[in-house]
Tab-separated table of C-alpha atoms and ligand atoms in Angstrom:
chain	number	residue	atom	x	y	z
A	183	MET	CA	12.174	21.162	-14.927
A	184	ASP	CA	14.435	18.153	-14.361
A	185	PHE	CA	12.928	14.696	-14.610
A	186	THR	CA	16.243	12.885	-14.092
A	187	LEU	CA	16.433	10.649	-11.053
A	188	ASN	CA	19.457	11.292	-8.834
A	189	GLU	CA	22.090	8.608	-8.204
A	190	GLU	CA	20.516	7.372	-4.989
A	191	GLN	CA	17.060	7.105	-6.560
A	192	MET	CA	18.507	5.175	-9.509
A	193	ALA	CA	20.497	2.879	-7.203
A	194	ILE	CA	17.375	2.052	-5.167
A	195	ARG	CA	15.356	1.463	-8.338
A	196	ASP	CA	18.036	-0.845	-9.735
A	197	THR	CA	18.422	-2.799	-6.482
A	198	CYS	CA	14.661	-3.329	-6.293
A	199	ARG	CA	14.434	-4.251	-9.996
A	200	GLU	CA	17.151	-6.889	-9.589
A	201	PHE	CA	15.587	-8.254	-6.400
A	202	THR	CA	12.212	-8.429	-8.149
A	203	GLU	CA	13.575	-10.284	-11.158
A	204	GLN	CA	15.726	-12.724	-9.168
A	205	GLU	CA	13.720	-13.344	-5.997
A	206	ILE	CA	10.096	-12.183	-6.278
A	207	LYS	CA	8.987	-13.077	-9.812
A	208	PRO	CA	9.952	-16.782	-9.551
A	209	LEU	CA	7.727	-17.097	-6.446
A	210	ALA	CA	4.759	-14.969	-7.572
A	211	GLU	CA	2.637	-17.799	-8.978
A	212	VAL	CA	3.136	-20.095	-5.988
A	213	MET	CA	2.385	-17.253	-3.539
A	214	ASP	CA	-0.897	-16.598	-5.347
A	215	ARG	CA	-1.768	-20.303	-5.408
A	216	THR	CA	-0.932	-21.119	-1.775
A	217	GLY	CA	-1.544	-17.716	-0.121
A	218	ALA	CA	1.506	-18.375	2.088
A	219	PHE	CA	2.961	-15.212	3.604
A	220	PRO	CA	6.387	-14.561	1.975
A	221	TYR	CA	8.537	-14.587	5.131
A	222	VAL	CA	11.758	-15.316	3.237
A	223	LEU	CA	11.259	-12.394	0.840
A	224	VAL	CA	10.203	-9.999	3.604
A	225	ARG	CA	13.277	-10.862	5.672
A	226	GLN	CA	15.510	-10.421	2.608
A	227	MET	CA	13.875	-7.026	1.979
A	228	GLY	CA	14.601	-6.104	5.597
A	229	GLU	CA	18.256	-6.988	5.119
A	230	LEU	CA	18.388	-4.844	1.975
A	231	GLY	CA	17.001	-1.910	3.969
A	232	LEU	CA	13.774	-1.798	1.944
A	233	LEU	CA	11.422	-1.878	4.923
A	234	GLY	CA	12.740	1.345	6.438
A	235	LEU	CA	13.600	3.335	3.318
A	236	PRO	CA	12.176	6.761	4.266
A	237	PHE	CA	13.309	6.797	7.904
A	238	PRO	CA	16.573	8.312	9.189
A	239	GLU	CA	19.521	6.051	9.815
A	240	GLU	CA	19.510	6.955	13.535
A	241	TYR	CA	16.203	4.995	13.789
A	242	GLY	CA	17.478	2.045	11.730
A	243	GLY	CA	16.193	3.360	8.390
A	244	ALA	CA	17.938	3.938	5.078
A	245	GLY	CA	17.540	7.731	5.101
A	246	ALA	CA	16.165	7.729	1.539
A	247	ASP	CA	13.751	10.349	0.224
A	248	PHE	CA	10.032	9.812	-0.278
A	249	LEU	CA	10.317	9.472	-4.062
A	250	SER	CA	12.939	6.697	-3.685
A	251	TYR	CA	10.525	4.851	-1.382
A	252	CYS	CA	7.712	5.172	-3.957
A	253	ILE	CA	9.971	4.025	-6.809
A	254	ALA	CA	10.892	0.989	-4.680
A	255	ILE	CA	7.197	0.191	-4.205
A	256	GLU	CA	6.682	0.420	-7.986
A	257	GLU	CA	9.546	-1.955	-8.733
A	258	ILE	CA	8.603	-4.512	-6.021
A	259	SER	CA	4.935	-4.435	-7.143
A	260	ARG	CA	6.027	-5.068	-10.706
A	261	GLY	CA	7.078	-8.481	-9.420
A	262	ASP	CA	4.198	-9.133	-7.048
A	263	VAL	CA	1.567	-6.917	-5.457
A	264	SER	CA	1.165	-9.081	-2.337
A	265	VAL	CA	4.795	-8.269	-1.550
A	266	GLY	CA	4.304	-4.657	-2.643
A	267	ILE	CA	1.313	-4.103	-0.350
A	268	THR	CA	3.092	-5.819	2.555
A	269	MET	CA	5.959	-3.338	2.173
A	270	GLU	CA	3.635	-0.345	1.638
A	271	ALA	CA	1.277	-1.092	4.547
A	272	HIS	CA	4.232	-1.723	6.866
A	273	THR	CA	6.039	1.471	5.901
A	274	SER	CA	3.313	4.025	5.147
A	275	LEU	CA	0.651	2.822	7.570
A	276	GLY	CA	2.541	0.867	10.243
A	277	ALA	CA	5.914	2.551	10.815
A	278	SER	CA	5.485	6.118	9.571
A	279	PRO	CA	2.966	7.118	12.318
A	280	PHE	CA	5.720	6.453	14.886
A	281	TYR	CA	8.156	8.575	12.912
A	282	LEU	CA	5.707	11.396	12.203
A	283	PHE	CA	3.847	11.599	15.506
A	284	GLY	CA	5.668	9.511	18.112
A	285	SER	CA	7.514	10.999	21.081
A	286	GLU	CA	11.300	10.607	21.019
A	287	LYS	CA	10.951	7.702	23.465
A	288	GLN	CA	8.376	5.976	21.234
A	289	LYS	CA	10.528	6.445	18.138
A	290	GLU	CA	13.526	4.918	19.889
A	291	GLN	CA	11.465	2.025	21.212
A	292	TYR	CA	9.338	1.110	18.178
A	293	LEU	CA	10.973	2.408	15.004
A	294	PRO	CA	14.371	0.614	14.784
A	295	PRO	CA	13.073	-2.988	14.615
A	296	LEU	CA	10.412	-1.879	12.108
A	297	ALA	CA	12.845	0.116	9.949
A	298	ARG	CA	15.335	-2.775	9.955
A	299	GLY	CA	12.546	-5.126	8.883
A	300	GLU	CA	12.828	-7.344	11.958
A	301	GLN	CA	9.219	-6.644	12.812
A	302	LEU	CA	6.101	-5.579	10.889
A	303	TRP	CA	3.457	-3.177	12.199
A	304	ALA	CA	-0.187	-2.610	11.206
A	305	PHE	CA	-2.545	0.346	11.238
A	306	GLY	CA	-6.204	-0.246	12.129
A	307	LEU	CA	-8.615	2.408	10.975
A	308	THR	CA	-11.373	0.572	9.077
A	309	GLU	CA	-14.230	-1.010	11.055
A	310	PRO	CA	-17.183	-3.185	10.078
A	311	GLY	CA	-19.410	-0.062	10.048
A	312	ALA	CA	-16.815	2.618	9.239
A	313	GLY	CA	-14.890	2.428	5.958
A	314	SER	CA	-14.941	5.518	3.712
A	315	ASP	CA	-16.570	7.346	6.614
A	316	SER	CA	-13.528	6.674	8.749
A	317	GLY	CA	-14.521	9.312	11.286
A	318	GLY	CA	-17.522	7.081	12.114
A	319	SER	CA	-15.457	4.620	14.188
A	320	GLN	CA	-17.223	2.838	17.023
A	321	THR	CA	-14.156	1.406	18.810
A	322	ARG	CA	-13.921	3.114	22.197
A	323	ALA	CA	-11.155	3.597	24.716
A	324	ILE	CA	-12.025	4.703	28.239
A	325	LEU	CA	-9.356	6.053	30.579
A	326	ARG	CA	-9.431	4.371	34.021
A	327	ASP	CA	-6.678	4.230	36.662
A	328	GLY	CA	-3.987	5.412	34.228
A	329	HIS	CA	-4.912	2.874	31.529
A	330	TRP	CA	-7.004	2.844	28.324
A	331	HIS	CA	-9.684	0.132	28.347
A	332	ILE	CA	-10.456	-0.619	24.694
A	333	ASN	CA	-13.525	-2.315	23.193
A	334	GLY	CA	-14.448	-2.639	19.539
A	335	SER	CA	-13.335	-4.181	16.258
A	336	LYS	CA	-11.431	-3.441	13.077
A	337	SER	CA	-11.735	-4.917	9.566
A	338	PHE	CA	-9.349	-5.719	6.707
A	339	ILE	CA	-6.122	-4.897	8.608
A	340	THR	CA	-2.948	-5.609	6.621
A	341	ASN	CA	0.090	-7.229	8.344
A	342	ALA	CA	-1.866	-7.675	11.582
A	343	GLY	CA	-1.296	-11.378	12.152
A	344	THR	CA	2.069	-12.499	10.768
A	345	ASP	CA	4.740	-14.131	12.952
A	346	MET	CA	6.784	-10.951	12.422
A	347	THR	CA	4.032	-8.550	13.511
A	348	GLY	CA	4.874	-6.477	16.560
A	349	GLY	CA	1.455	-4.879	16.967
A	350	VAL	CA	-1.081	-2.458	15.627
A	351	THR	CA	-1.869	1.222	16.055
A	352	ILE	CA	-5.630	1.773	16.096
A	353	THR	CA	-7.989	4.727	16.034
A	354	ALA	CA	-10.421	4.826	18.927
A	355	ILE	CA	-13.021	7.236	20.273
A	356	THR	CA	-11.718	8.637	23.554
A	357	GLY	CA	-14.315	11.344	24.264
A	358	LYS	CA	-16.333	14.214	22.787
A	359	ARG	CA	-14.922	17.397	21.322
A	360	THR	CA	-16.350	20.794	22.175
A	361	ASP	CA	-18.134	20.843	18.755
A	362	GLY	CA	-19.959	17.635	19.740
A	363	ARG	CA	-18.003	15.364	17.367
A	364	ASN	CA	-16.096	12.309	18.543
A	365	GLU	CA	-12.558	12.792	19.783
A	366	ILE	CA	-10.327	10.226	18.019
A	367	THR	CA	-6.982	9.074	19.375
A	368	ASN	CA	-4.343	6.738	17.950
A	369	ILE	CA	-3.442	4.013	20.457
A	370	ILE	CA	-0.467	1.646	20.262
A	371	ILE	CA	-1.343	-2.004	20.964
A	372	PRO	CA	1.479	-4.552	21.027
A	373	LYS	CA	0.706	-8.119	19.961
A	374	ASN	CA	-0.126	-10.416	22.883
A	375	THR	CA	-1.778	-7.622	24.875
A	376	PRO	CA	-4.600	-9.427	26.767
A	377	GLY	CA	-7.988	-8.672	25.148
A	378	TYR	CA	-6.449	-8.037	21.723
A	379	ILE	CA	-7.809	-10.825	19.519
A	380	ILE	CA	-6.413	-11.357	16.025
A	381	GLY	CA	-8.910	-13.077	13.703
A	382	ASN	CA	-8.278	-15.592	10.961
A	383	PRO	CA	-7.045	-14.273	7.601
A	384	TYR	CA	-9.720	-13.340	5.057
A	385	LYS	CA	-10.047	-15.442	1.895
A	386	LYS	CA	-9.378	-12.866	-0.820
A	387	MET	CA	-9.832	-12.463	-4.584
A	388	ALA	CA	-6.146	-11.510	-4.902
A	389	TRP	CA	-3.224	-10.138	-2.860
A	390	LYS	CA	-3.461	-13.649	-1.452
A	391	ALA	CA	-0.010	-13.806	0.111
A	392	SER	CA	-0.514	-10.538	2.000
A	393	ASP	CA	-1.851	-10.829	5.540
A	394	THR	CA	-5.330	-9.263	6.017
A	395	ARG	CA	-7.359	-9.873	9.190
A	396	PRO	CA	-10.207	-8.694	11.379
A	397	LEU	CA	-9.235	-7.541	14.881
A	398	THR	CA	-11.318	-7.514	18.068
A	399	PHE	CA	-10.672	-5.679	21.334
A	400	GLU	CA	-12.396	-6.996	24.451
A	401	ASP	CA	-11.442	-5.019	27.550
A	402	CYS	CA	-7.969	-4.633	26.080
A	403	VAL	CA	-5.850	-2.554	28.470
A	404	VAL	CA	-2.781	-0.436	27.598
A	405	PRO	CA	-1.013	2.330	29.612
A	406	GLU	CA	-2.299	5.897	29.267
A	407	GLY	CA	0.970	7.025	27.650
A	408	ASP	CA	0.677	4.596	24.717
A	409	THR	CA	-0.963	7.079	22.370
A	410	LEU	CA	0.543	8.921	19.404
A	411	GLY	CA	0.390	12.550	20.434
A	412	GLY	CA	-2.408	13.459	22.799
A	413	PRO	CA	-6.090	12.562	23.009
A	414	GLY	CA	-7.950	14.028	20.017
A	415	ASP	CA	-4.921	14.114	17.667
A	416	GLY	CA	-5.942	10.920	15.892
A	417	PHE	CA	-8.162	12.261	13.105
A	418	GLN	CA	-5.596	14.742	11.742
A	419	GLN	CA	-2.865	12.119	12.102
A	420	PHE	CA	-4.613	9.403	10.113
A	421	MET	CA	-5.666	11.850	7.368
A	422	HIS	CA	-1.981	12.829	7.039
A	423	ILE	CA	-0.906	9.165	6.974
A	424	LEU	CA	-3.450	8.328	4.281
A	425	VAL	CA	-2.327	11.139	1.969
A	426	GLY	CA	1.246	9.794	1.902
A	427	GLY	CA	-0.101	6.244	1.571
A	428	ARG	CA	-2.070	7.217	-1.519
A	429	VAL	CA	1.081	8.247	-3.355
A	430	ALA	CA	2.645	4.884	-2.494
A	431	ILE	CA	-0.507	3.035	-3.659
A	432	ALA	CA	-0.292	5.015	-6.930
A	433	ALA	CA	3.278	3.708	-7.288
A	434	LEU	CA	2.074	0.170	-6.529
A	435	SER	CA	-0.559	0.530	-9.276
A	436	VAL	CA	2.034	1.781	-11.748
A	437	GLY	CA	4.202	-1.268	-10.951
A	438	LEU	CA	1.298	-3.618	-11.621
A	439	ALA	CA	0.320	-1.746	-14.820
A	440	GLN	CA	3.921	-1.959	-16.019
A	441	ALA	CA	3.930	-5.716	-15.344
A	442	CYS	CA	0.801	-5.978	-17.528
A	443	LEU	CA	2.520	-4.115	-20.334
A	444	ASP	CA	5.714	-6.183	-19.998
A	445	GLU	CA	3.780	-9.458	-20.301
A	446	ALA	CA	1.470	-8.219	-23.079
A	447	LEU	CA	4.354	-6.941	-25.187
A	448	LYS	CA	6.343	-10.135	-24.741
A	449	TYR	CA	3.344	-12.282	-25.695
A	450	ALA	CA	2.389	-10.053	-28.647
A	451	LYS	CA	5.852	-10.503	-30.132
A	452	GLU	CA	5.782	-14.308	-29.656
A	453	ARG	CA	2.204	-15.188	-30.592
A	454	LYS	CA	1.619	-15.725	-34.308
A	455	GLN	CA	-1.715	-15.567	-36.110
A	456	PHE	CA	-2.402	-15.134	-39.826
A	457	GLY	CA	1.288	-15.920	-40.424
A	458	GLN	CA	2.815	-13.125	-38.350
A	459	PRO	CA	3.300	-11.989	-34.725
A	460	ILE	CA	0.124	-10.320	-33.428
A	461	SER	CA	2.332	-7.292	-32.493
A	462	LYS	CA	2.329	-6.509	-36.238
A	463	PHE	CA	-1.433	-5.842	-36.150
A	464	GLN	CA	-2.253	-2.191	-35.637
A	465	ALA	CA	-5.169	-3.079	-33.316
A	466	ILE	CA	-2.685	-4.733	-30.926
A	467	GLN	CA	-0.050	-2.011	-31.364
A	468	PHE	CA	-2.597	0.670	-30.401
A	469	LYS	CA	-3.498	-1.184	-27.209
A	470	LEU	CA	0.188	-1.398	-26.276
A	471	ALA	CA	0.764	2.255	-27.155
A	472	ASP	CA	-2.198	3.365	-25.028
A	473	MET	CA	-0.954	1.272	-22.078
A	474	ASP	CA	2.551	2.749	-22.364
A	475	THR	CA	1.198	6.323	-22.560
A	476	GLU	CA	-1.124	5.994	-19.586
A	477	ILE	CA	1.525	4.274	-17.452
A	478	GLU	CA	4.004	7.055	-18.169
A	479	LEU	CA	1.386	9.649	-17.214
A	480	ALA	CA	0.471	7.815	-13.997
A	481	ARG	CA	4.163	7.533	-13.110
A	482	LEU	CA	4.677	11.266	-13.617
A	483	MET	CA	1.648	11.951	-11.421
A	484	TYR	CA	3.041	10.010	-8.482
A	485	TYR	CA	6.503	11.500	-9.034
A	486	LYS	CA	4.968	14.987	-8.839
A	487	ALA	CA	2.985	14.172	-5.692
A	488	ALA	CA	6.127	12.717	-4.071
A	489	TRP	CA	8.153	15.771	-5.154
A	490	LEU	CA	5.606	18.095	-3.515
A	491	GLN	CA	5.802	16.051	-0.308
A	492	MET	CA	9.604	16.371	-0.353
A	493	GLN	CA	9.341	20.171	-0.828
A	494	GLY	CA	7.063	20.351	2.244
A	495	LYS	CA	4.220	21.667	0.060
A	496	PRO	CA	0.546	20.559	0.240
A	497	PHE	CA	0.066	17.423	-1.865
A	498	SER	CA	-3.318	15.996	-0.884
A	499	ARG	CA	-4.949	16.904	-4.264
A	500	GLU	CA	-2.046	15.462	-6.258
A	501	ALA	CA	-1.924	12.334	-4.054
A	502	SER	CA	-5.623	11.648	-4.709
A	503	MET	CA	-5.239	12.346	-8.437
A	504	ALA	CA	-2.224	10.016	-8.678
A	505	LYS	CA	-3.954	7.232	-6.718
A	506	LEU	CA	-7.180	7.577	-8.726
A	507	PHE	CA	-5.524	7.713	-12.151
A	508	ALA	CA	-2.874	5.075	-11.478
A	509	SER	CA	-5.350	2.539	-10.092
A	510	GLU	CA	-7.732	3.006	-13.023
A	511	THR	CA	-4.785	2.903	-15.479
A	512	ALA	CA	-3.724	-0.401	-13.956
A	513	LYS	CA	-7.242	-1.762	-14.332
A	514	ARG	CA	-7.339	-0.842	-18.025
A	515	ALA	CA	-3.833	-2.231	-18.514
A	516	ALA	CA	-4.764	-5.563	-16.902
A	517	ASP	CA	-7.896	-5.801	-19.035
A	518	GLN	CA	-6.004	-5.131	-22.277
A	519	ALA	CA	-3.161	-7.450	-21.261
A	520	VAL	CA	-5.663	-10.338	-20.927
A	521	GLN	CA	-7.273	-9.328	-24.233
A	522	ILE	CA	-3.910	-9.442	-25.996
A	523	HIS	CA	-3.350	-12.928	-24.577
A	524	GLY	CA	-6.721	-14.127	-25.929
A	525	GLY	CA	-7.880	-17.396	-24.340
A	526	TYR	CA	-4.482	-17.995	-22.763
A	527	GLY	CA	-4.967	-14.834	-20.710
A	528	PHE	CA	-7.862	-16.554	-18.983
A	529	MET	CA	-5.594	-19.423	-17.856
A	530	ASP	CA	-3.823	-19.244	-14.510
A	531	GLU	CA	-0.532	-20.339	-16.021
A	532	TYR	CA	-0.158	-16.854	-17.500
A	533	PRO	CA	0.629	-14.027	-15.021
A	534	VAL	CA	-1.896	-11.649	-16.641
A	535	SER	CA	-4.748	-13.754	-15.239
A	536	ARG	CA	-3.395	-13.061	-11.742
A	537	TYR	CA	-2.843	-9.373	-12.564
A	538	TRP	CA	-6.461	-9.026	-13.694
A	539	ARG	CA	-7.677	-10.332	-10.319
A	540	SER	CA	-5.113	-8.282	-8.384
A	541	VAL	CA	-5.913	-4.936	-9.850
A	542	LYS	CA	-9.426	-4.325	-8.551
A	543	VAL	CA	-8.506	-3.686	-4.929
A	544	ASN	CA	-6.240	-0.787	-5.947
A	545	GLU	CA	-9.442	1.212	-6.517
A	546	ILE	CA	-10.624	0.397	-2.957
A	547	GLY	CA	-7.796	0.329	-0.385
A	548	GLU	CA	-6.572	3.569	1.271
A	549	GLY	CA	-9.615	5.429	-0.066
A	550	THR	CA	-11.886	4.280	-2.878
A	551	SER	CA	-11.907	5.976	-6.278
A	552	GLU	CA	-15.098	7.744	-5.191
A	553	VAL	CA	-13.333	9.106	-2.101
A	554	GLN	CA	-10.411	10.328	-4.256
A	555	ARG	CA	-12.860	12.132	-6.522
A	556	MET	CA	-14.479	13.691	-3.430
A	557	VAL	CA	-11.068	15.011	-2.294
A	558	ILE	CA	-10.318	16.422	-5.772
A	559	ALA	CA	-13.794	18.021	-6.024
A	560	LYS	CA	-13.363	19.550	-2.562
A	561	ASN	CA	-10.133	21.157	-3.793
A	562	LEU	CA	-12.164	22.630	-6.655
A	563	GLY	CA	-14.333	24.330	-4.027
A	564	CYS	CA	-17.363	22.026	-4.438
B	329	LIG	C1	-7.059	-6.066	0.987
B	329	LIG	C2	-7.415	-4.885	1.836
B	329	LIG	C3	-6.493	-4.403	2.748
B	329	LIG	C4	-6.808	-3.331	3.596
B	329	LIG	N1	-5.905	-2.917	4.546
B	329	LIG	C5	-6.286	-1.984	5.467
B	329	LIG	C6	-5.442	-1.631	6.552
B	329	LIG	O1	-4.309	-2.101	6.697
B	329	LIG	N2	-5.905	-0.771	7.506
B	329	LIG	C7	-7.147	-0.208	7.414
B	329	LIG	O2	-7.509	0.564	8.285
B	329	LIG	N3	-7.980	-0.509	6.368
B	329	LIG	C8	-7.600	-1.395	5.410
B	329	LIG	N4	-8.438	-1.709	4.386
B	329	LIG	C9	-9.755	-1.092	4.326
B	329	LIG	C10	-9.962	-0.122	3.152
B	329	LIG	O3	-9.253	1.062	3.395
B	329	LIG	C11	-11.486	0.090	3.021
B	329	LIG	O4	-11.995	-1.118	2.445
B	329	LIG	C12	-11.835	1.272	2.155
B	329	LIG	O5	-11.484	2.483	2.765
B	329	LIG	C13	-13.342	1.312	1.830
B	329	LIG	O6	-14.142	1.123	2.958
B	329	LIG	P1	-15.300	0.000	2.934
B	329	LIG	O7	-14.694	-1.269	2.423
B	329	LIG	O8	-15.953	-0.040	4.242
B	329	LIG	O9	-16.322	0.513	1.810
B	329	LIG	P2	-17.503	1.581	2.045
B	329	LIG	O10	-16.995	2.816	2.667
B	329	LIG	O11	-18.654	0.897	2.691
B	329	LIG	O12	-17.879	1.915	0.519
B	329	LIG	C14	-18.749	1.113	-0.283
B	329	LIG	C15	-18.953	1.869	-1.592
B	329	LIG	O13	-19.654	3.119	-1.314
B	329	LIG	C16	-18.866	4.192	-1.830
B	329	LIG	N5	-19.048	5.358	-0.981
B	329	LIG	C17	-18.917	5.448	0.384
B	329	LIG	N6	-19.152	6.688	0.807
B	329	LIG	C18	-19.415	7.423	-0.309
B	329	LIG	C19	-19.730	8.796	-0.533
B	329	LIG	N7	-19.787	9.685	0.456
B	329	LIG	N8	-19.964	9.210	-1.800
B	329	LIG	C20	-19.889	8.320	-2.835
B	329	LIG	N9	-19.590	6.994	-2.685
B	329	LIG	C21	-19.340	6.580	-1.446
B	329	LIG	C22	-17.432	3.692	-1.827
B	329	LIG	O14	-16.635	4.448	-2.716
B	329	LIG	C23	-17.635	2.247	-2.271
B	329	LIG	O15	-17.795	2.210	-3.668
B	329	LIG	C24	-8.095	-2.723	3.491
B	329	LIG	C25	-9.012	-3.209	2.536
B	329	LIG	C26	-8.688	-4.269	1.727
B	329	LIG	C27	-9.722	-4.764	0.731
């Protein structure tokens, strides 16, 4: 078993680490305070090729492997999770459906500006009444005169309303299957399509500089051909998209957990009580040791899930385990990082206060911890 990263993986990790240190970290506090979308950073990331990492060069991507992409997400999220989730939602949820399920014409049309980072794209699955039960969508598309007529709404959609957003791919009910269940289809909706209404950004607990919005469709009309695959392919497609996304969210959680450890260790070495740095107290050392151990384990879990994906093997169980464990590891790490900072950890001038707020949503987005446990239990035959 070889755990060594290859040269390309190390080069991508180092590029992202440098970018994070030099460009992202200095802006993290102000992004959290103002909630302003980080256009400058996102454009720089596009120029570095970070917004199209796992796509072939012929479509404007960097041709990197899936593990390199996940390592990049970890490193960027170590600097700021708003930037990390913007990159992840754009790549895993927005662009990859075109690459995985688009026709050649759709790939040529949509993928290059997304992979080059000139445009962002969103994926709209969640609805006001359909979250974990994502098959329970109510948004409907009816085929009339060669066009889909779409009515319904979507909730919590990342990257849906930035100035760089090109559009959204949504799930919609397009009919009934022979077994009586709803037929779900993924439909491409460019921004500025009449009847596609982008709501105001939500006010959020954290991830403040990422763009999250409700969407409404009122007699929104797109051509019949603007679907990914054929009618009824949508359910399998979004399940596939989510499995890959969970590995990337695990990497995002590891990045945030590592940031918690970095800050806690630095502070523990500086802060003196009872005449010595608090890092000399075994109670503090054990917290740091537990954080380091759990982070390493979570990292190995997402590496393994990514490796399985690259071997073309099933990886749904490992993706859920990695997402579940990494998000809960990050939560524990954020909690202990604040504890190690004492009262200062409660003050916004210290990054750990922001990390503590940021970490909760990792247990919710792209499948809650309960949903991950359901997937794992199903694999056990329950
Ligand atoms: C910041 C942010 C960004 C997001 N970005 C996107 C995006 O880009 N695109 C998109 O489509 N969605 C997005 N989402 C939506 C996200 O994927 C959903 O919030 C998530 O899947 C949970 O759905 P819900 O919020 O409706 O919760 P619900 O499904 O209503 O769950 C509520 C609670 O019930 C539990 N629960 C539900 N069913 C079961 C069950 N069968 N057994 C046990 N417990 C259960 C859940 O685990 C949870 O604890 C985003 C969400 C957030 C917060």
